[in-house]
Amino acid sequence: MRLNRKVVVGHWSDEEVQERIAAWMRVTRAWQDWQGGKFVRIGDNMRQVAVTEGNKVSAELKFGFSVNTHGVGDLVALVEQVSDAAVSKLCAEYEQRYRVAAALRKGGKSHRSLRDAARIELGLRALLEAGQFKGFTDTFEDLHGLKQLPGLAVQRLMAEGYGFGGEGDWKTCALLRAMKVIAADLPGGTSFMEDYTYHLDPKGHLVLGAHMLEICESIASTQASLEVHPLGIGGKEDPVRLVFTAPSGPALNASLIDLGNRFRLLVNEVDVIKPPKPLPKLPVARAVWKCRPDFKTACAAWIQAGGAHHTGFSYAVTSEHMQDFAEIAGIEMVLIDQDTTLRQLRQDLRSNEVYYHLAPGLGGN
């Protein structure tokens, strides 16, 4: 019948058997969540960056979710309807939950920025709830009518389980939602992520993962700090954001790629570490990690496999979850882990190209 399936061998009381079946159950829940799911692009995607786009019709046929667009004006209209009382109530919640910078507190010189961020959060939440959307995208290049790029709102909504993709990246948005559903109730957080910069010290290569603003507070190691800092792109007022460092531990990055003739799920296992030095001048949430098997191999393999710059990052989701998900979806998965070699990976990519070209004609999915 050529149906993909997961085979688990052992007695029902075997802890490993239970864990592997439980992993499959979590993945089936995420797959079901995608069926009929709706994701919204607020504005267009980032200009001249094809990897944040893709064939939405092919994705809907393959994955069961839909991706449509609302103009930024639709969000602005809802933002403008938010009452001052609702804004004040949310600002009070911020002060209870986070370490709020003095300038943002009531009476501070930047308190209006905090109120603007709260108003955007409430308007964005209203848009998502009215449309029953499971995730959303925005971009700094399409902010007409908004006073600042949504940062705090995105971070908080992701923590509640919404998918998100920066710069209009709807594929990562949908993938992150699936990873959030898989990880529900498991220890460790899950977030939108990007390889922000590289530490190319010959004594040890590291990756600094971050984004302009939008890293989910679920991966914060300590109470997050609520701050406002300049943003050199977008042409709007300085946005408010949560600043924190992610904890040490094993994690992974996953990227959903549109190859034109099929989709590929690319995964790299990593080990998050404590930053070697303080990062007082980095005004964003961040994670520092070592790639498996090593930096040079992992980065070369990521490029060879067509990996995007945006990922879903998780301490809770495992490679087994991702493999099960790819099997259910009927798509290719490429894993970069401790055993990866570039020679074998290149050969696997060539073999996969042939297989996924021929499989549909053989009755495969």
CSV table of C-alpha atoms in Angstrom, one decimal:
chain,number,residue,atom,x,y,z
A,1,MET,CA,0.0,0.0,0.0
A,2,ARG,CA,3.1,2.2,0.3
A,3,LEU,CA,1.7,3.9,3.4
A,4,ASN,CA,4.3,5.6,5.7
A,5,ARG,CA,4.1,4.2,9.2
A,6,LYS,CA,6.0,4.3,12.4
A,7,VAL,CA,7.1,0.9,13.8
A,8,VAL,CA,7.7,0.6,17.6
A,9,VAL,CA,8.9,-2.7,18.9
A,10,GLY,CA,8.7,-3.9,22.5
A,11,HIS,CA,6.4,-4.7,25.4
A,12,TRP,CA,3.6,-2.2,26.2
A,13,SER,CA,5.2,-1.6,29.7
A,14,ASP,CA,8.6,-0.7,28.2
A,15,GLU,CA,9.3,3.0,29.0
A,16,GLU,CA,11.0,3.5,25.6
A,17,VAL,CA,8.0,2.0,23.8
A,18,GLN,CA,5.6,4.3,25.7
A,19,GLU,CA,7.8,7.4,24.9
A,20,ARG,CA,8.0,6.6,21.2
A,21,ILE,CA,4.3,6.0,20.9
A,22,ALA,CA,3.7,9.2,22.9
A,23,ALA,CA,5.9,11.1,20.5
A,24,TRP,CA,3.8,9.8,17.6
A,25,MET,CA,0.6,10.8,19.3
A,26,ARG,CA,1.9,14.3,19.8
A,27,VAL,CA,2.7,14.6,16.2
A,28,THR,CA,-0.7,13.3,15.0
A,29,ARG,CA,-2.2,16.0,17.2
A,30,ALA,CA,-0.1,18.6,15.5
A,31,TRP,CA,-1.0,17.2,12.0
A,32,GLN,CA,-4.7,17.3,12.9
A,33,ASP,CA,-4.2,20.9,14.1
A,34,TRP,CA,-3.0,21.8,10.6
A,35,GLN,CA,-6.0,20.4,8.9
A,36,GLY,CA,-8.3,23.4,8.1
A,37,GLY,CA,-5.9,25.6,10.0
A,38,LYS,CA,-5.7,29.3,9.0
A,39,PHE,CA,-2.6,31.4,9.0
A,40,VAL,CA,-2.6,35.1,8.1
A,41,ARG,CA,0.0,37.3,6.5
A,42,ILE,CA,-0.3,40.9,7.8
A,43,GLY,CA,1.0,42.8,4.8
A,44,ASP,CA,3.4,41.3,2.3
A,45,ASN,CA,6.7,39.4,2.7
A,46,MET,CA,10.1,40.9,2.9
A,47,ARG,CA,11.3,42.2,-0.5
A,48,GLN,CA,13.8,40.3,-2.6
A,49,VAL,CA,13.9,37.4,-0.1
A,50,ALA,CA,12.3,34.4,-1.9
A,51,VAL,CA,12.9,32.0,0.9
A,52,THR,CA,10.2,33.7,3.0
A,53,GLU,CA,7.7,33.0,0.2
A,54,GLY,CA,6.6,29.7,-1.5
A,55,ASN,CA,3.7,28.1,-3.3
A,56,LYS,CA,0.7,28.5,-1.0
A,57,VAL,CA,-1.6,26.4,-3.2
A,58,SER,CA,0.9,23.5,-3.1
A,59,ALA,CA,1.2,23.9,0.7
A,60,GLU,CA,-2.6,23.8,1.1
A,61,LEU,CA,-2.8,20.7,-1.0
A,62,LYS,CA,0.0,19.0,0.8
A,63,PHE,CA,-0.5,20.1,4.4
A,64,GLY,CA,-4.2,21.0,4.7
A,65,PHE,CA,-3.8,24.6,6.0
A,66,SER,CA,-4.5,27.9,4.2
A,67,VAL,CA,-2.5,31.1,4.1
A,68,ASN,CA,-4.2,34.4,3.2
A,69,THR,CA,-3.4,38.1,3.7
A,70,HIS,CA,-4.9,41.0,5.6
A,71,GLY,CA,-3.7,44.5,4.8
A,72,VAL,CA,-2.0,46.3,7.6
A,73,GLY,CA,-4.9,48.7,7.5
A,74,ASP,CA,-7.2,45.9,8.8
A,75,LEU,CA,-4.9,45.6,11.9
A,76,VAL,CA,-4.6,49.4,12.3
A,77,ALA,CA,-8.4,49.7,12.4
A,78,LEU,CA,-8.6,47.3,15.3
A,79,VAL,CA,-5.7,48.9,17.1
A,80,GLU,CA,-7.4,52.2,17.0
A,81,GLN,CA,-10.6,50.7,18.5
A,82,VAL,CA,-8.8,49.6,21.7
A,83,SER,CA,-9.9,51.6,24.7
A,84,ASP,CA,-7.5,53.5,27.0
A,85,ALA,CA,-8.8,51.5,29.9
A,86,ALA,CA,-7.9,48.2,28.2
A,87,VAL,CA,-4.4,49.6,27.5
A,88,SER,CA,-3.9,50.6,31.1
A,89,LYS,CA,-5.0,47.2,32.4
A,90,LEU,CA,-2.5,45.5,30.1
A,91,CYS,CA,0.3,47.8,31.1
A,92,ALA,CA,-0.3,47.0,34.7
A,93,GLU,CA,-0.1,43.3,33.8
A,94,TYR,CA,3.3,44.0,32.1
A,95,GLU,CA,4.6,45.6,35.3
A,96,GLN,CA,3.6,42.5,37.4
A,97,ARG,CA,5.0,40.0,35.0
A,98,TYR,CA,8.3,41.5,33.8
A,99,ARG,CA,11.2,43.6,35.0
A,100,VAL,CA,10.0,46.8,33.3
A,101,ALA,CA,12.6,49.4,32.5
A,102,ALA,CA,12.2,52.7,34.5
A,103,ALA,CA,11.6,54.7,31.3
A,104,LEU,CA,8.7,52.5,30.3
A,105,ARG,CA,6.9,52.7,33.7
A,106,LYS,CA,4.0,55.0,34.3
A,107,GLY,CA,5.4,58.5,34.5
A,108,GLY,CA,8.6,57.5,32.6
A,109,LYS,CA,9.7,59.3,29.5
A,110,SER,CA,9.0,56.3,27.3
A,111,HIS,CA,5.7,55.1,28.9
A,112,ARG,CA,3.8,56.1,25.7
A,113,SER,CA,5.8,53.6,23.8
A,114,LEU,CA,4.7,50.9,26.2
A,115,ARG,CA,1.1,52.0,25.8
A,116,ASP,CA,1.5,51.9,22.0
A,117,ALA,CA,2.9,48.3,22.3
A,118,ALA,CA,0.0,47.3,24.5
A,119,ARG,CA,-2.5,48.8,22.1
A,120,ILE,CA,-0.9,46.9,19.2
A,121,GLU,CA,-1.1,43.6,21.2
A,122,LEU,CA,-4.8,44.0,21.9
A,123,GLY,CA,-5.5,44.9,18.3
A,124,LEU,CA,-3.5,42.0,17.0
A,125,ARG,CA,-5.2,39.6,19.4
A,126,ALA,CA,-8.6,40.8,18.2
A,127,LEU,CA,-7.6,40.2,14.5
A,128,LEU,CA,-6.4,36.7,15.3
A,129,GLU,CA,-9.4,35.8,17.4
A,130,ALA,CA,-11.9,37.2,14.9
A,131,GLY,CA,-10.3,35.2,12.0
A,132,GLN,CA,-9.7,32.1,14.1
A,133,PHE,CA,-6.1,32.2,12.9
A,134,LYS,CA,-3.5,29.8,14.4
A,135,GLY,CA,-0.5,32.0,13.4
A,136,PHE,CA,0.5,35.1,11.6
A,137,THR,CA,3.4,37.0,9.9
A,138,ASP,CA,4.4,40.6,9.7
A,139,THR,CA,7.3,42.5,8.2
A,140,PHE,CA,9.2,45.7,9.1
A,141,GLU,CA,8.8,46.8,5.4
A,142,ASP,CA,5.0,47.0,5.7
A,143,LEU,CA,3.9,48.9,8.8
A,144,HIS,CA,1.6,51.6,7.4
A,145,GLY,CA,-0.4,53.2,10.3
A,146,LEU,CA,1.4,51.3,13.1
A,147,LYS,CA,3.6,53.3,15.4
A,148,GLN,CA,6.1,50.6,15.9
A,149,LEU,CA,7.0,47.1,14.7
A,150,PRO,CA,5.1,44.6,16.9
A,151,GLY,CA,7.7,43.0,19.1
A,152,LEU,CA,6.3,42.5,22.6
A,153,ALA,CA,2.9,41.5,21.1
A,154,VAL,CA,4.5,38.8,19.0
A,155,GLN,CA,6.6,37.4,21.8
A,156,ARG,CA,3.6,37.1,24.1
A,157,LEU,CA,1.3,35.6,21.5
A,158,MET,CA,3.9,33.0,20.6
A,159,ALA,CA,4.0,32.0,24.2
A,160,GLU,CA,0.3,31.3,24.1
A,161,GLY,CA,0.8,28.9,21.1
A,162,TYR,CA,0.4,31.0,18.0
A,163,GLY,CA,2.7,30.4,15.1
A,164,PHE,CA,4.8,33.3,13.8
A,165,GLY,CA,7.1,34.1,11.0
A,166,GLY,CA,9.0,37.3,10.5
A,167,GLU,CA,9.2,39.2,7.2
A,168,GLY,CA,6.1,37.4,5.9
A,169,ASP,CA,7.6,33.9,6.4
A,170,TRP,CA,4.4,31.9,6.4
A,171,LYS,CA,6.1,28.5,6.1
A,172,THR,CA,8.0,29.1,9.4
A,173,CYS,CA,4.9,30.4,10.9
A,174,ALA,CA,3.0,27.2,10.2
A,175,LEU,CA,5.9,25.0,11.2
A,176,LEU,CA,6.2,26.9,14.5
A,177,ARG,CA,2.5,26.3,15.2
A,178,ALA,CA,3.0,22.6,14.6
A,179,MET,CA,6.0,22.5,16.9
A,180,LYS,CA,4.1,24.4,19.6
A,181,VAL,CA,1.3,21.8,19.5
A,182,ILE,CA,3.8,18.9,19.6
A,183,ALA,CA,5.6,20.5,22.6
A,184,ALA,CA,2.4,21.4,24.6
A,185,ASP,CA,2.9,20.5,28.3
A,186,LEU,CA,6.5,19.3,27.7
A,187,PRO,CA,9.4,21.1,29.6
A,188,GLY,CA,11.3,23.6,27.6
A,189,GLY,CA,10.1,26.3,25.2
A,190,THR,CA,9.7,26.7,21.5
A,191,SER,CA,10.3,29.9,19.5
A,192,PHE,CA,10.7,31.5,16.2
A,193,MET,CA,14.5,31.8,15.6
A,194,GLU,CA,17.2,33.0,13.3
A,195,ASP,CA,21.0,32.5,13.0
A,196,TYR,CA,21.7,36.1,13.9
A,197,THR,CA,25.5,36.1,13.8
A,198,TYR,CA,28.4,33.7,14.2
A,199,HIS,CA,31.3,33.7,16.7
A,200,LEU,CA,34.2,32.5,14.6
A,201,ASP,CA,36.8,32.2,17.3
A,202,PRO,CA,39.3,29.5,16.3
A,203,LYS,CA,39.1,28.1,19.8
A,204,GLY,CA,35.4,27.4,19.4
A,205,HIS,CA,32.8,28.4,16.8
A,206,LEU,CA,29.4,29.4,18.2
A,207,VAL,CA,26.0,30.6,16.8
A,208,LEU,CA,24.1,33.5,18.3
A,209,GLY,CA,20.5,33.0,17.7
A,210,ALA,CA,18.1,36.0,17.9
A,211,HIS,CA,15.9,38.2,15.8
A,212,MET,CA,15.1,41.9,15.7
A,213,LEU,CA,12.5,41.5,18.4
A,214,GLU,CA,10.5,38.4,18.1
A,215,ILE,CA,11.8,35.6,20.3
A,216,CYS,CA,9.2,33.7,22.4
A,217,GLU,CA,9.3,34.3,26.1
A,218,SER,CA,8.8,30.5,26.6
A,219,ILE,CA,12.5,30.0,26.2
A,220,ALA,CA,13.6,32.6,28.8
A,221,SER,CA,15.8,31.2,31.5
A,222,THR,CA,14.9,34.0,34.0
A,223,GLN,CA,12.3,36.7,34.3
A,224,ALA,CA,12.4,38.8,31.1
A,225,SER,CA,13.2,42.5,31.0
A,226,LEU,CA,10.8,44.8,29.2
A,227,GLU,CA,12.8,47.4,27.4
A,228,VAL,CA,12.7,49.9,24.5
A,229,HIS,CA,15.6,50.3,22.1
A,230,PRO,CA,16.2,51.9,18.6
A,231,LEU,CA,15.5,49.8,15.5
A,232,GLY,CA,17.4,50.9,12.5
A,233,ILE,CA,15.0,49.5,9.9
A,234,GLY,CA,11.3,50.0,9.3
A,235,GLY,CA,11.2,53.8,9.7
A,236,LYS,CA,9.0,53.7,12.7
A,237,GLU,CA,9.3,54.6,16.4
A,238,ASP,CA,11.5,52.5,18.7
A,239,PRO,CA,9.7,49.3,19.5
A,240,VAL,CA,9.3,47.7,22.9
A,241,ARG,CA,10.5,44.1,23.4
A,242,LEU,CA,11.4,41.5,26.0
A,243,VAL,CA,15.1,40.9,26.5
A,244,PHE,CA,16.4,37.7,28.0
A,245,THR,CA,18.9,34.8,27.5
A,246,ALA,CA,17.8,31.2,26.8
A,247,PRO,CA,19.0,28.4,29.1
A,248,SER,CA,21.6,25.8,28.4
A,249,GLY,CA,20.5,22.4,27.1
A,250,PRO,CA,19.9,20.3,24.0
A,251,ALA,CA,17.6,21.8,21.4
A,252,LEU,CA,17.0,21.8,17.7
A,253,ASN,CA,16.3,24.2,14.8
A,254,ALA,CA,13.9,23.2,12.0
A,255,SER,CA,13.3,24.8,8.6
A,256,LEU,CA,10.4,24.0,6.2
A,257,ILE,CA,11.7,24.6,2.6
A,258,ASP,CA,9.8,24.9,-0.7
A,259,LEU,CA,12.1,23.3,-3.3
A,260,GLY,CA,9.7,23.9,-6.2
A,261,ASN,CA,8.8,20.3,-6.8
A,262,ARG,CA,8.4,19.3,-3.1
A,263,PHE,CA,8.8,20.4,0.5
A,264,ARG,CA,11.7,19.5,2.7
A,265,LEU,CA,12.0,19.6,6.5
A,266,LEU,CA,15.5,20.3,7.6
A,267,VAL,CA,16.6,19.8,11.2
A,268,ASN,CA,19.8,20.5,13.0
A,269,GLU,CA,20.4,19.3,16.6
A,270,VAL,CA,22.3,21.9,18.7
A,271,ASP,CA,23.5,22.3,22.3
A,272,VAL,CA,22.6,25.7,23.9
A,273,ILE,CA,25.2,27.1,26.2
A,274,LYS,CA,25.6,30.0,28.6
A,275,PRO,CA,27.1,32.9,26.7
A,276,PRO,CA,30.9,32.9,27.2
A,277,LYS,CA,30.7,36.6,28.0
A,278,PRO,CA,27.9,39.1,29.1
A,279,LEU,CA,26.0,40.7,26.2
A,280,PRO,CA,25.1,44.1,27.7
A,281,LYS,CA,24.9,45.8,24.3
A,282,LEU,CA,22.6,43.2,22.6
A,283,PRO,CA,19.1,44.6,23.2
A,284,VAL,CA,17.2,41.5,22.1
A,285,ALA,CA,16.3,38.0,23.4
A,286,ARG,CA,18.9,35.5,22.4
A,287,ALA,CA,20.3,31.9,22.6
A,288,VAL,CA,23.9,30.8,22.1
A,289,TRP,CA,24.6,27.3,20.8
A,290,LYS,CA,27.0,24.8,19.5
A,291,CYS,CA,26.0,23.0,16.3
A,292,ARG,CA,26.1,19.2,16.0
A,293,PRO,CA,28.3,17.7,14.8
A,294,ASP,CA,30.3,20.9,14.7
A,295,PHE,CA,29.9,24.4,13.3
A,296,LYS,CA,31.6,24.0,10.0
A,297,THR,CA,29.9,20.7,9.1
A,298,ALA,CA,26.5,21.9,10.2
A,299,CYS,CA,26.6,25.2,8.4
A,300,ALA,CA,27.8,23.6,5.2
A,301,ALA,CA,25.2,20.9,5.4
A,302,TRP,CA,22.5,23.5,6.1
A,303,ILE,CA,23.5,25.4,3.0
A,304,GLN,CA,23.8,22.2,0.9
A,305,ALA,CA,20.2,21.2,1.9
A,306,GLY,CA,18.8,24.7,1.1
A,307,GLY,CA,18.1,25.7,4.7
A,308,ALA,CA,16.4,29.0,5.3
A,309,HIS,CA,17.5,31.7,7.7
A,310,HIS,CA,14.3,31.5,9.8
A,311,THR,CA,13.7,28.4,11.9
A,312,GLY,CA,11.5,26.9,14.6
A,313,PHE,CA,13.7,26.4,17.6
A,314,SER,CA,12.7,24.1,20.5
A,315,TYR,CA,14.0,22.5,23.6
A,316,ALA,CA,11.0,20.2,23.8
A,317,VAL,CA,10.5,19.0,20.2
A,318,THR,CA,12.9,16.2,19.2
A,319,SER,CA,14.2,14.8,15.9
A,320,GLU,CA,11.9,11.9,16.4
A,321,HIS,CA,9.0,14.2,16.5
A,322,MET,CA,10.1,15.9,13.3
A,323,GLN,CA,10.8,12.6,11.6
A,324,ASP,CA,7.3,11.3,12.5
A,325,PHE,CA,5.8,14.6,11.3
A,326,ALA,CA,7.6,14.4,7.9
A,327,GLU,CA,6.4,10.8,7.5
A,328,ILE,CA,2.8,11.8,8.1
A,329,ALA,CA,3.1,14.7,5.8
A,330,GLY,CA,4.8,12.6,3.1
A,331,ILE,CA,7.7,15.0,2.8
A,332,GLU,CA,11.5,14.6,2.9
A,333,MET,CA,13.3,15.2,6.1
A,334,VAL,CA,17.1,15.9,6.3
A,335,LEU,CA,18.7,15.6,9.8
A,336,ILE,CA,22.0,17.2,10.7
A,337,ASP,CA,23.1,15.6,14.0
A,338,GLN,CA,26.2,14.2,15.7
A,339,ASP,CA,26.7,11.5,13.0
A,340,THR,CA,26.4,13.8,10.0
A,341,THR,CA,29.2,13.9,7.4
A,342,LEU,CA,29.1,16.1,4.4
A,343,ARG,CA,30.0,13.3,2.0
A,344,GLN,CA,27.1,11.2,3.1
A,345,LEU,CA,24.7,14.1,3.3
A,346,ARG,CA,25.5,15.2,-0.3
A,347,GLN,CA,24.9,11.6,-1.5
A,348,ASP,CA,21.6,11.4,0.5
A,349,LEU,CA,20.4,14.7,-1.1
A,350,ARG,CA,21.1,13.3,-4.6
A,351,SER,CA,19.4,10.0,-3.8
A,352,ASN,CA,16.4,11.8,-2.3
A,353,GLU,CA,16.1,14.0,-5.5
A,354,VAL,CA,15.6,10.8,-7.5
A,355,TYR,CA,13.3,9.2,-5.0
A,356,TYR,CA,10.9,12.1,-4.6
A,357,HIS,CA,10.8,12.6,-8.4
A,358,LEU,CA,9.8,8.9,-9.0
A,359,ALA,CA,7.7,8.2,-5.9
A,360,PRO,CA,4.5,9.9,-7.0
A,361,GLY,CA,4.4,7.8,-10.2
A,362,LEU,CA,4.8,4.7,-8.1
A,363,GLY,CA,1.8,5.5,-6.0
A,364,GLY,CA,3.8,7.0,-3.1
A,365,ASN,CA,2.9,10.2,-1.4
